[in-house]
Amino acid sequence: MYANNTKIYINRLVTFLLLIMFVAVMTDSPAAGRDGARPDSVVWRKWPSRKLLDRSRQLIMADQHVDSAMMYMSEIVNRYYSGETSEEVTNLFLRAMNNIGYLCLYHYYDYQKAFSCYTRSLKIAEETGDNANMAYLYMNLGNLYSTVIVVQNDSHGAREALDCYKKSFFYARKTKDWDAVQIAVANMVDVAYTARLTAYVKKELDSYMKLNFPSGVPLVKYNRLLITGNAALAKKRYAEALSCFVAMEDCIDAKVTPERYLAAAYNHQAETFSLMGEKNKMLGTLEKTG
């Protein structure tokens, strides 16, 4: 029972984190229009790259016309490879490649292409010193490894995933991208405690617990309870762990899809009930996730 429940728990949480990451890496410019229709190629090929990225964001967030979104982002990539390599073009290229990787992973289930997008982009980001994009690229590459763990029931990718999350955490701290810090840590906790590799990320989690975040950064209390609860769970202090996971419900101040953070808290509670042998409470808690 424990193994099956754990698999459900990982699958739900990794999906949630990937979606949040995808939103976070997008451009902050407002999306243009909401009709979802693709204009004639003669028209959209003349759009500036930022508008192409904005429109692709609109379509993907609405889960509509993802093929059109892929075409828009591919146009940005083609412009980069045709010789437009200014700092802005390179930045938009890296964002587009990151989001193409997302589509390959979540809509087309082409893991190899997703891996290629992330690794090629990381090489260019490292060459250009684009630390901000590296935080997200490493994070999504880590989630690719995490997805393989779930889909193929193969735990060998856990260290690779954690290595990526650790690098994402490093670059997010370096660029003071506090939202990315929160996501990287949540991912790290999920994989480390499930794969019994907590010692492997102890340095990063300890440093996170000591960080003084600026006022208003979301999910700080949530993540600290997540870390404390999982540490208690690893030591079989189930009542303490459950108390942390229940308290997480009142610490959800996320700007995007807060309901997914609530579902994650319920999943942690359900896992704890499972380990306590409380089957009915486990099932009742899982039902709350919808």
Short mmCIF file of N, CA, C and O in Angstrom, two decimals, residues 151-261:
data_model
loop_
_atom_site.label_atom_id
_atom_site.label_comp_id
_atom_site.label_asym_id
_atom_site.label_seq_id
_atom_site.Cartn_x
_atom_site.Cartn_y
_atom_site.Cartn_z
N VAL A 151 6.85 7.85 -14.35
CA VAL A 151 6.27 7.14 -15.49
C VAL A 151 6.89 5.77 -15.66
O VAL A 151 6.20 4.78 -15.92
N GLN A 152 8.19 5.66 -15.51
CA GLN A 152 8.88 4.40 -15.73
C GLN A 152 9.16 3.64 -14.43
O GLN A 152 9.78 2.58 -14.45
N ASN A 153 8.68 4.19 -13.30
CA ASN A 153 8.90 3.56 -12.00
C ASN A 153 10.38 3.23 -11.80
O ASN A 153 10.77 2.14 -11.39
N ASP A 154 11.22 4.22 -12.13
CA ASP A 154 12.67 4.04 -12.09
C ASP A 154 13.27 5.11 -11.19
O ASP A 154 13.24 6.30 -11.52
N SER A 155 13.81 4.71 -10.07
CA SER A 155 14.33 5.67 -9.09
C SER A 155 15.77 6.09 -9.37
O SER A 155 16.32 6.92 -8.65
N HIS A 156 16.38 5.55 -10.43
CA HIS A 156 17.79 5.86 -10.69
C HIS A 156 18.00 7.32 -11.09
O HIS A 156 19.12 7.83 -11.01
N GLY A 157 16.93 7.98 -11.53
CA GLY A 157 17.08 9.38 -11.94
C GLY A 157 16.98 10.36 -10.79
O GLY A 157 17.09 11.57 -11.00
N ALA A 158 16.81 9.86 -9.57
CA ALA A 158 16.61 10.76 -8.42
C ALA A 158 17.81 11.67 -8.19
O ALA A 158 17.65 12.87 -7.96
N ARG A 159 19.01 11.12 -8.23
CA ARG A 159 20.20 11.96 -8.01
C ARG A 159 20.35 13.00 -9.12
O ARG A 159 20.75 14.14 -8.86
N GLU A 160 20.07 12.58 -10.36
CA GLU A 160 20.16 13.54 -11.46
C GLU A 160 19.15 14.68 -11.26
O GLU A 160 19.46 15.85 -11.48
N ALA A 161 17.94 14.31 -10.83
CA ALA A 161 16.92 15.34 -10.56
C ALA A 161 17.39 16.28 -9.45
O ALA A 161 17.28 17.50 -9.57
N LEU A 162 17.90 15.71 -8.38
CA LEU A 162 18.35 16.53 -7.26
C LEU A 162 19.52 17.42 -7.63
O LEU A 162 19.61 18.57 -7.17
N ASP A 163 20.42 16.92 -8.46
CA ASP A 163 21.53 17.76 -8.92
C ASP A 163 21.00 18.99 -9.65
O ASP A 163 21.51 20.11 -9.49
N CYS A 164 19.96 18.78 -10.47
CA CYS A 164 19.37 19.90 -11.20
C CYS A 164 18.69 20.89 -10.25
O CYS A 164 18.84 22.11 -10.40
N TYR A 165 17.96 20.38 -9.28
CA TYR A 165 17.27 21.26 -8.33
C TYR A 165 18.27 22.05 -7.50
O TYR A 165 18.05 23.22 -7.17
N LYS A 166 19.38 21.41 -7.16
CA LYS A 166 20.41 22.11 -6.38
C LYS A 166 21.00 23.27 -7.19
O LYS A 166 21.22 24.37 -6.67
N LYS A 167 21.23 23.02 -8.48
CA LYS A 167 21.75 24.09 -9.34
C LYS A 167 20.71 25.18 -9.53
O LYS A 167 21.04 26.37 -9.57
N SER A 168 19.46 24.78 -9.68
CA SER A 168 18.39 25.77 -9.81
C SER A 168 18.32 26.64 -8.57
O SER A 168 18.19 27.87 -8.66
N PHE A 169 18.41 26.02 -7.41
CA PHE A 169 18.40 26.74 -6.14
C PHE A 169 19.56 27.72 -6.07
O PHE A 169 19.40 28.88 -5.66
N PHE A 170 20.73 27.29 -6.52
CA PHE A 170 21.93 28.14 -6.50
C PHE A 170 21.72 29.38 -7.37
O PHE A 170 21.96 30.52 -6.93
N TYR A 171 21.26 29.19 -8.61
CA TYR A 171 21.10 30.33 -9.52
C TYR A 171 19.93 31.22 -9.12
O TYR A 171 19.99 32.44 -9.31
N ALA A 172 18.89 30.62 -8.57
CA ALA A 172 17.75 31.43 -8.11
C ALA A 172 18.18 32.34 -6.95
O ALA A 172 17.79 33.51 -6.89
N ARG A 173 18.97 31.79 -6.03
CA ARG A 173 19.49 32.62 -4.94
C ARG A 173 20.41 33.70 -5.48
O ARG A 173 20.37 34.85 -5.03
N LYS A 174 21.24 33.35 -6.43
CA LYS A 174 22.21 34.29 -6.99
C LYS A 174 21.52 35.47 -7.64
O LYS A 174 21.99 36.62 -7.55
N THR A 175 20.40 35.22 -8.30
CA THR A 175 19.68 36.29 -8.99
C THR A 175 18.54 36.86 -8.13
O THR A 175 17.79 37.72 -8.59
N LYS A 176 18.43 36.37 -6.90
CA LYS A 176 17.38 36.80 -5.96
C LYS A 176 15.99 36.64 -6.55
O LYS A 176 15.09 37.47 -6.35
N ASP A 177 15.81 35.54 -7.25
CA ASP A 177 14.49 35.17 -7.77
C ASP A 177 13.83 34.31 -6.70
O ASP A 177 13.94 33.08 -6.70
N TRP A 178 13.15 34.95 -5.77
CA TRP A 178 12.66 34.24 -4.59
C TRP A 178 11.54 33.28 -4.92
O TRP A 178 11.38 32.25 -4.24
N ASP A 179 10.76 33.57 -5.96
CA ASP A 179 9.73 32.61 -6.38
C ASP A 179 10.37 31.32 -6.87
O ASP A 179 9.91 30.22 -6.56
N ALA A 180 11.44 31.45 -7.65
CA ALA A 180 12.14 30.26 -8.16
C ALA A 180 12.78 29.48 -7.02
O ALA A 180 12.83 28.26 -7.04
N VAL A 181 13.28 30.20 -6.01
CA VAL A 181 13.84 29.53 -4.84
C VAL A 181 12.80 28.63 -4.19
O VAL A 181 13.07 27.47 -3.84
N GLN A 182 11.58 29.16 -4.03
CA GLN A 182 10.52 28.37 -3.39
C GLN A 182 10.22 27.10 -4.17
O GLN A 182 10.06 26.01 -3.59
N ILE A 183 10.14 27.22 -5.49
CA ILE A 183 9.79 26.06 -6.32
C ILE A 183 10.91 25.03 -6.31
O ILE A 183 10.68 23.83 -6.21
N ALA A 184 12.15 25.51 -6.43
CA ALA A 184 13.29 24.59 -6.42
C ALA A 184 13.34 23.79 -5.14
O ALA A 184 13.59 22.58 -5.14
N VAL A 185 13.10 24.46 -4.01
CA VAL A 185 13.14 23.78 -2.71
C VAL A 185 12.01 22.78 -2.58
O VAL A 185 12.20 21.65 -2.11
N ALA A 186 10.80 23.15 -3.00
CA ALA A 186 9.68 22.22 -2.93
C ALA A 186 9.95 20.97 -3.76
O ALA A 186 9.67 19.85 -3.33
N ASN A 187 10.51 21.15 -4.94
CA ASN A 187 10.87 19.99 -5.78
C ASN A 187 11.92 19.14 -5.09
O ASN A 187 11.86 17.90 -5.10
N MET A 188 12.91 19.80 -4.53
CA MET A 188 14.01 19.11 -3.87
C MET A 188 13.50 18.24 -2.72
O MET A 188 13.90 17.07 -2.57
N VAL A 189 12.63 18.81 -1.93
CA VAL A 189 12.08 18.07 -0.79
C VAL A 189 11.31 16.85 -1.27
O VAL A 189 11.47 15.74 -0.74
N ASP A 190 10.49 17.03 -2.27
CA ASP A 190 9.67 15.94 -2.79
C ASP A 190 10.51 14.74 -3.20
O ASP A 190 10.29 13.62 -2.76
N VAL A 191 11.51 14.99 -4.03
CA VAL A 191 12.32 13.88 -4.54
C VAL A 191 13.24 13.33 -3.46
O VAL A 191 13.38 12.11 -3.32
N ALA A 192 13.86 14.19 -2.68
CA ALA A 192 14.84 13.74 -1.68
C ALA A 192 14.22 12.82 -0.63
O ALA A 192 14.77 11.77 -0.31
N TYR A 193 13.06 13.21 -0.12
CA TYR A 193 12.45 12.40 0.92
C TYR A 193 11.82 11.13 0.36
O TYR A 193 11.83 10.09 1.01
N THR A 194 11.30 11.19 -0.85
CA THR A 194 10.73 9.99 -1.46
C THR A 194 11.81 8.98 -1.81
O THR A 194 11.62 7.77 -1.65
N ALA A 195 12.96 9.47 -2.30
CA ALA A 195 14.05 8.58 -2.71
C ALA A 195 15.00 8.25 -1.58
O ALA A 195 16.02 7.60 -1.79
N ARG A 196 14.69 8.73 -0.35
CA ARG A 196 15.54 8.49 0.81
C ARG A 196 16.95 9.05 0.59
O ARG A 196 17.96 8.41 0.86
N LEU A 197 16.99 10.27 0.06
CA LEU A 197 18.28 10.92 -0.22
C LEU A 197 18.36 12.27 0.49
O LEU A 197 18.92 13.24 -0.04
N THR A 198 17.82 12.34 1.69
CA THR A 198 17.78 13.61 2.40
C THR A 198 19.18 14.16 2.71
O THR A 198 19.39 15.37 2.68
N ALA A 199 20.12 13.27 3.00
CA ALA A 199 21.47 13.73 3.31
C ALA A 199 22.11 14.42 2.10
O ALA A 199 22.96 15.31 2.26
N TYR A 200 21.66 14.03 0.91
CA TYR A 200 22.24 14.56 -0.32
C TYR A 200 21.90 16.04 -0.52
O TYR A 200 22.61 16.77 -1.21
N VAL A 201 20.79 16.50 0.09
CA VAL A 201 20.38 17.89 -0.08
C VAL A 201 20.37 18.65 1.25
O VAL A 201 19.80 19.75 1.34
N LYS A 202 20.98 18.08 2.26
CA LYS A 202 20.95 18.69 3.59
C LYS A 202 21.52 20.10 3.59
O LYS A 202 20.97 21.02 4.21
N LYS A 203 22.61 20.31 2.90
CA LYS A 203 23.25 21.62 2.85
C LYS A 203 22.29 22.67 2.29
O LYS A 203 22.16 23.77 2.85
N GLU A 204 21.62 22.35 1.20
CA GLU A 204 20.70 23.30 0.57
C GLU A 204 19.49 23.58 1.46
O GLU A 204 19.07 24.73 1.61
N LEU A 205 18.91 22.52 2.05
CA LEU A 205 17.73 22.72 2.88
C LEU A 205 18.07 23.47 4.17
O LEU A 205 17.29 24.31 4.63
N ASP A 206 19.23 23.19 4.72
CA ASP A 206 19.66 23.93 5.92
C ASP A 206 19.83 25.41 5.60
O ASP A 206 19.44 26.29 6.39
N SER A 207 20.42 25.70 4.45
CA SER A 207 20.63 27.10 4.08
C SER A 207 19.30 27.80 3.80
O SER A 207 19.13 28.99 4.13
N TYR A 208 18.36 27.06 3.23
CA TYR A 208 17.03 27.63 2.98
C TYR A 208 16.36 28.03 4.30
O TYR A 208 15.78 29.11 4.41
N MET A 209 16.44 27.15 5.28
CA MET A 209 15.79 27.42 6.56
C MET A 209 16.37 28.64 7.25
O MET A 209 15.71 29.28 8.08
N LYS A 210 17.60 29.01 6.91
CA LYS A 210 18.26 30.16 7.55
C LYS A 210 18.13 31.45 6.74
O LYS A 210 18.54 32.51 7.21
N LEU A 211 17.58 31.36 5.55
CA LEU A 211 17.48 32.55 4.70
C LEU A 211 16.52 33.57 5.29
O LEU A 211 15.47 33.22 5.83
N ASN A 212 16.88 34.83 5.15
CA ASN A 212 15.99 35.92 5.53
C ASN A 212 15.36 36.48 4.25
O ASN A 212 16.01 37.22 3.50
N PHE A 213 14.12 36.10 4.00
CA PHE A 213 13.47 36.50 2.77
C PHE A 213 12.88 37.90 2.90
O PHE A 213 12.45 38.31 3.98
N PRO A 214 12.84 38.64 1.80
CA PRO A 214 12.17 39.94 1.82
C PRO A 214 10.70 39.77 2.17
O PRO A 214 10.10 38.72 1.95
N SER A 215 10.12 40.81 2.70
CA SER A 215 8.70 40.78 3.05
C SER A 215 7.85 40.54 1.81
O SER A 215 8.11 41.10 0.75
N GLY A 216 6.85 39.69 1.96
CA GLY A 216 5.92 39.45 0.86
C GLY A 216 6.25 38.27 -0.03
O GLY A 216 5.47 37.95 -0.93
N VAL A 217 7.38 37.64 0.18
CA VAL A 217 7.71 36.46 -0.63
C VAL A 217 6.76 35.32 -0.25
O VAL A 217 6.65 34.96 0.92
N PRO A 218 6.03 34.77 -1.23
CA PRO A 218 5.05 33.74 -0.91
C PRO A 218 5.69 32.39 -0.57
O PRO A 218 6.83 32.11 -0.96
N LEU A 219 4.95 31.59 0.18
CA LEU A 219 5.24 30.18 0.42
C LEU A 219 6.44 29.90 1.32
O LEU A 219 6.90 28.76 1.38
N VAL A 220 6.95 30.89 2.01
CA VAL A 220 8.09 30.66 2.89
C VAL A 220 7.66 29.77 4.06
O VAL A 220 8.30 28.74 4.35
N LYS A 221 6.59 30.13 4.76
CA LYS A 221 6.11 29.31 5.87
C LYS A 221 5.68 27.93 5.38
O LYS A 221 5.93 26.92 6.04
N TYR A 222 5.05 27.91 4.24
CA TYR A 222 4.59 26.64 3.64
C TYR A 222 5.76 25.68 3.43
O TYR A 222 5.74 24.53 3.84
N ASN A 223 6.83 26.18 2.81
CA ASN A 223 7.98 25.32 2.52
C ASN A 223 8.73 24.91 3.79
O ASN A 223 9.26 23.80 3.87
N ARG A 224 8.80 25.82 4.75
CA ARG A 224 9.50 25.46 5.99
C ARG A 224 8.73 24.37 6.74
O ARG A 224 9.34 23.48 7.34
N LEU A 225 7.41 24.44 6.71
CA LEU A 225 6.62 23.37 7.29
C LEU A 225 6.78 22.07 6.50
O LEU A 225 6.83 20.98 7.07
N LEU A 226 6.88 22.20 5.19
CA LEU A 226 7.10 21.03 4.33
C LEU A 226 8.41 20.33 4.68
O LEU A 226 8.46 19.10 4.81
N ILE A 227 9.47 21.11 4.85
CA ILE A 227 10.78 20.54 5.20
C ILE A 227 10.74 19.92 6.59
O ILE A 227 11.19 18.77 6.80
N THR A 228 10.18 20.64 7.55
CA THR A 228 10.11 20.14 8.93
C THR A 228 9.25 18.88 9.01
O THR A 228 9.60 17.91 9.68
N GLY A 229 8.12 18.89 8.29
CA GLY A 229 7.23 17.74 8.31
C GLY A 229 7.85 16.51 7.70
O GLY A 229 7.73 15.39 8.24
N ASN A 230 8.54 16.67 6.60
CA ASN A 230 9.18 15.52 5.96
C ASN A 230 10.35 15.00 6.78
O ASN A 230 10.63 13.80 6.80
N ALA A 231 11.05 15.90 7.47
CA ALA A 231 12.14 15.46 8.36
C ALA A 231 11.57 14.62 9.49
O ALA A 231 12.14 13.58 9.87
N ALA A 232 10.42 15.03 10.05
CA ALA A 232 9.77 14.25 11.10
C ALA A 232 9.28 12.91 10.55
O ALA A 232 9.38 11.87 11.21
N LEU A 233 8.76 12.95 9.33
CA LEU A 233 8.27 11.72 8.71
C LEU A 233 9.39 10.71 8.54
O LEU A 233 9.21 9.51 8.77
N ALA A 234 10.57 11.19 8.14
CA ALA A 234 11.71 10.30 7.94
C ALA A 234 12.14 9.63 9.25
O ALA A 234 12.69 8.53 9.24
N LYS A 235 11.86 10.30 10.38
CA LYS A 235 12.22 9.76 11.69
C LYS A 235 11.04 9.03 12.35
O LYS A 235 11.09 8.69 13.52
N LYS A 236 9.96 8.85 11.56
CA LYS A 236 8.76 8.14 12.02
C LYS A 236 8.05 8.87 13.16
O LYS A 236 7.35 8.26 13.95
N ARG A 237 8.22 10.17 13.21
CA ARG A 237 7.47 10.98 14.18
C ARG A 237 6.21 11.47 13.47
O ARG A 237 6.10 12.62 13.03
N TYR A 238 5.28 10.56 13.33
CA TYR A 238 4.13 10.79 12.47
C TYR A 238 3.21 11.91 12.95
O TYR A 238 2.69 12.69 12.14
N ALA A 239 2.98 11.99 14.25
CA ALA A 239 2.10 13.03 14.77
C ALA A 239 2.68 14.42 14.48
O ALA A 239 1.95 15.35 14.09
N GLU A 240 3.99 14.56 14.66
CA GLU A 240 4.64 15.84 14.38
C GLU A 240 4.57 16.19 12.90
O GLU A 240 4.30 17.33 12.52
N ALA A 241 4.80 15.16 12.07
CA ALA A 241 4.74 15.38 10.63
C ALA A 241 3.34 15.79 10.20
O ALA A 241 3.16 16.75 9.43
N LEU A 242 2.34 15.10 10.72
CA LEU A 242 0.97 15.40 10.36
C LEU A 242 0.59 16.82 10.78
O LEU A 242 -0.10 17.55 10.05
N SER A 243 1.06 17.24 11.95
CA SER A 243 0.79 18.59 12.43
C SER A 243 1.33 19.63 11.46
O SER A 243 0.68 20.64 11.17
N CYS A 244 2.53 19.39 10.93
CA CYS A 244 3.13 20.31 9.96
C CYS A 244 2.33 20.35 8.66
O CYS A 244 2.04 21.43 8.12
N PHE A 245 1.95 19.18 8.18
CA PHE A 245 1.24 19.12 6.90
C PHE A 245 -0.16 19.73 6.99
O PHE A 245 -0.64 20.31 6.02
N VAL A 246 -0.80 19.61 8.14
CA VAL A 246 -2.09 20.25 8.33
C VAL A 246 -1.92 21.78 8.41
O VAL A 246 -2.70 22.54 7.82
N ALA A 247 -0.87 22.22 9.10
CA ALA A 247 -0.61 23.66 9.23
C ALA A 247 -0.31 24.31 7.88
O ALA A 247 -0.54 25.51 7.69
N MET A 248 0.20 23.52 6.93
CA MET A 248 0.49 24.04 5.59
C MET A 248 -0.76 24.62 4.92
O MET A 248 -0.66 25.55 4.11
N GLU A 249 -1.91 24.11 5.27
CA GLU A 249 -3.16 24.57 4.66
C GLU A 249 -3.38 26.06 4.90
O GLU A 249 -4.00 26.74 4.06
N ASP A 250 -2.91 26.57 6.02
CA ASP A 250 -3.12 27.97 6.37
C ASP A 250 -1.98 28.87 5.93
O ASP A 250 -1.95 30.06 6.29
N CYS A 251 -1.04 28.32 5.18
CA CYS A 251 0.14 29.11 4.76
C CYS A 251 0.25 29.21 3.25
O CYS A 251 1.34 29.40 2.71
N ILE A 252 -0.87 29.06 2.57
CA ILE A 252 -0.85 29.09 1.10
C ILE A 252 -1.13 30.51 0.63
O ILE A 252 -2.27 30.97 0.61
N ASP A 253 -0.06 31.20 0.28
CA ASP A 253 -0.18 32.57 -0.22
C ASP A 253 0.41 32.67 -1.63
O ASP A 253 0.96 33.70 -2.02
N ALA A 254 0.27 31.60 -2.38
CA ALA A 254 0.81 31.57 -3.75
C ALA A 254 0.02 32.50 -4.65
O ALA A 254 -1.19 32.66 -4.51
N LYS A 255 0.71 33.09 -5.61
CA LYS A 255 0.06 34.00 -6.55
C LYS A 255 -0.64 33.23 -7.66
O LYS A 255 -1.58 33.72 -8.28
N VAL A 256 -0.17 32.01 -7.94
CA VAL A 256 -0.69 31.22 -9.06
C VAL A 256 -1.18 29.87 -8.54
O VAL A 256 -0.50 29.22 -7.75
N THR A 257 -2.35 29.46 -8.98
CA THR A 257 -2.96 28.17 -8.66
C THR A 257 -2.75 27.73 -7.21
O THR A 257 -2.17 26.68 -6.95
N PRO A 258 -3.26 28.51 -6.25
CA PRO A 258 -3.11 28.10 -4.85
C PRO A 258 -3.78 26.78 -4.54
O PRO A 258 -3.38 26.08 -3.61
N GLU A 259 -4.81 26.42 -5.32
CA GLU A 259 -5.49 25.15 -5.07
C GLU A 259 -4.57 23.96 -5.24
O GLU A 259 -4.76 22.91 -4.61
N ARG A 260 -3.55 24.10 -6.04
CA ARG A 260 -2.61 22.99 -6.23
C ARG A 260 -1.71 22.81 -5.01
O ARG A 260 -1.32 21.71 -4.67
N TYR A 261 -1.39 23.91 -4.36
CA TYR A 261 -0.61 23.80 -3.13
C TYR A 261 -1.44 23.14 -2.03
O TYR A 261 -0.92 22.36 -1.22
#
